[in-house]
Each structure stands twice: as structure tokens, then as C-alpha cells.
Amino acid sequence: MCKAKYYSEQLISLINDVENEYKTLSEQQSKYDLIQEDLLHKIEFDVFNVFQGYNLCKQLQDIRKERRYIKNEVDAINSLRDILNNTKIKNALGKV
């Protein structure tokens, strides 16, 4: 097999893996956004004591930390997507 063809297949596989990872991370971020909104609505509309308030605050803090981690991953993967989705790269892969 031609090395150029082998490497182009590897690159196409990498592009697909990055796209799949981006979709997965975006879905996770959306999930955490919804959980965060639910907690904020609960805080906004419910009446609670100090202990319950602390628990809600702690849950919100944990969700925010997890969401921040996912968001940073999405940003990093998105930068990689921009590089891999470059038109010159796709044209070169098409020629190989």
C-alpha cells in the first residue's frame, strides 16, 4: 500500500474521531447546562432552610466544576477541529 494512502486514511480516521469526540463533549456540556438550570430554578423558586441551601449550593458548585472541565475540553477539541477541517487538508486527502 502506498504510504500516502495509508497516512491519508489515518488522517481521515483522526478527523472522524475528533468529530465524534466533539459531539460527545457537546452533548455532555448540554446535559450539565440543563442540570445547572434545574438547580438555579430550584434556588429561585423554592423555600429552603440553611442546610438545604448549603446542599443546593454544593450541588451547583460540583456541576459548575464538571461543566468547566467539559467546556475546556470542548474548546480544545474545537481548535483541533478547525485545523483538521482546513480546506487545503481536505483537498489534499481527496487527491490522494
JSON list of C-alpha atoms in Angstrom, two decimals, residues 50-86:
[
{"chain": "A", "resi": 50, "resn": "VAL", "atom": "CA", "xyz": [-29.82, 26.72, 55.66]},
{"chain": "A", "resi": 51, "resn": "PHE", "atom": "CA", "xyz": [-28.89, 23.05, 55.40]},
{"chain": "A", "resi": 52, "resn": "GLN", "atom": "CA", "xyz": [-30.89, 22.60, 52.19]},
{"chain": "A", "resi": 53, "resn": "GLY", "atom": "CA", "xyz": [-29.41, 25.85, 50.84]},
{"chain": "A", "resi": 54, "resn": "TYR", "atom": "CA", "xyz": [-25.92, 24.58, 51.52]},
{"chain": "A", "resi": 55, "resn": "ASN", "atom": "CA", "xyz": [-26.69, 21.32, 49.73]},
{"chain": "A", "resi": 56, "resn": "LEU", "atom": "CA", "xyz": [-28.07, 23.17, 46.71]},
{"chain": "A", "resi": 57, "resn": "CYS", "atom": "CA", "xyz": [-25.02, 25.43, 46.65]},
{"chain": "A", "resi": 58, "resn": "LYS", "atom": "CA", "xyz": [-22.67, 22.45, 46.89]},
{"chain": "A", "resi": 59, "resn": "GLN", "atom": "CA", "xyz": [-24.52, 20.67, 44.05]},
{"chain": "A", "resi": 60, "resn": "LEU", "atom": "CA", "xyz": [-24.28, 23.81, 41.92]},
{"chain": "A", "resi": 61, "resn": "GLN", "atom": "CA", "xyz": [-20.57, 24.11, 42.69]},
{"chain": "A", "resi": 62, "resn": "ASP", "atom": "CA", "xyz": [-19.95, 20.48, 41.70]},
{"chain": "A", "resi": 63, "resn": "ILE", "atom": "CA", "xyz": [-21.93, 20.86, 38.47]},
{"chain": "A", "resi": 64, "resn": "ARG", "atom": "CA", "xyz": [-20.10, 24.09, 37.60]},
{"chain": "A", "resi": 65, "resn": "LYS", "atom": "CA", "xyz": [-16.70, 22.43, 38.12]},
{"chain": "A", "resi": 66, "resn": "GLU", "atom": "CA", "xyz": [-17.64, 19.47, 35.93]},
{"chain": "A", "resi": 67, "resn": "ARG", "atom": "CA", "xyz": [-19.15, 21.76, 33.30]},
{"chain": "A", "resi": 68, "resn": "ARG", "atom": "CA", "xyz": [-16.00, 23.91, 33.28]},
{"chain": "A", "resi": 69, "resn": "TYR", "atom": "CA", "xyz": [-13.83, 20.83, 32.69]},
{"chain": "A", "resi": 70, "resn": "ILE", "atom": "CA", "xyz": [-16.06, 19.70, 29.80]},
{"chain": "A", "resi": 71, "resn": "LYS", "atom": "CA", "xyz": [-16.20, 23.24, 28.35]},
{"chain": "A", "resi": 72, "resn": "ASN", "atom": "CA", "xyz": [-12.39, 23.46, 28.36]},
{"chain": "A", "resi": 73, "resn": "GLU", "atom": "CA", "xyz": [-12.23, 20.11, 26.57]},
{"chain": "A", "resi": 74, "resn": "VAL", "atom": "CA", "xyz": [-14.79, 21.29, 24.00]},
{"chain": "A", "resi": 75, "resn": "ASP", "atom": "CA", "xyz": [-12.74, 24.43, 23.35]},
{"chain": "A", "resi": 76, "resn": "ALA", "atom": "CA", "xyz": [-9.53, 22.43, 22.90]},
{"chain": "A", "resi": 77, "resn": "ILE", "atom": "CA", "xyz": [-11.17, 19.87, 20.61]},
{"chain": "A", "resi": 78, "resn": "ASN", "atom": "CA", "xyz": [-12.82, 22.67, 18.64]},
{"chain": "A", "resi": 79, "resn": "SER", "atom": "CA", "xyz": [-9.41, 24.24, 17.98]},
{"chain": "A", "resi": 80, "resn": "LEU", "atom": "CA", "xyz": [-8.18, 20.90, 16.68]},
{"chain": "A", "resi": 81, "resn": "ARG", "atom": "CA", "xyz": [-11.33, 20.58, 14.53]},
{"chain": "A", "resi": 82, "resn": "ASP", "atom": "CA", "xyz": [-10.59, 23.94, 12.96]},
{"chain": "A", "resi": 83, "resn": "ILE", "atom": "CA", "xyz": [-7.13, 22.77, 11.97]},
{"chain": "A", "resi": 84, "resn": "LEU", "atom": "CA", "xyz": [-8.26, 19.38, 10.67]},
{"chain": "A", "resi": 85, "resn": "ASN", "atom": "CA", "xyz": [-11.22, 20.81, 8.74]},
{"chain": "A", "resi": 86, "resn": "ASN", "atom": "CA", "xyz": [-8.90, 23.09, 6.81]}
]
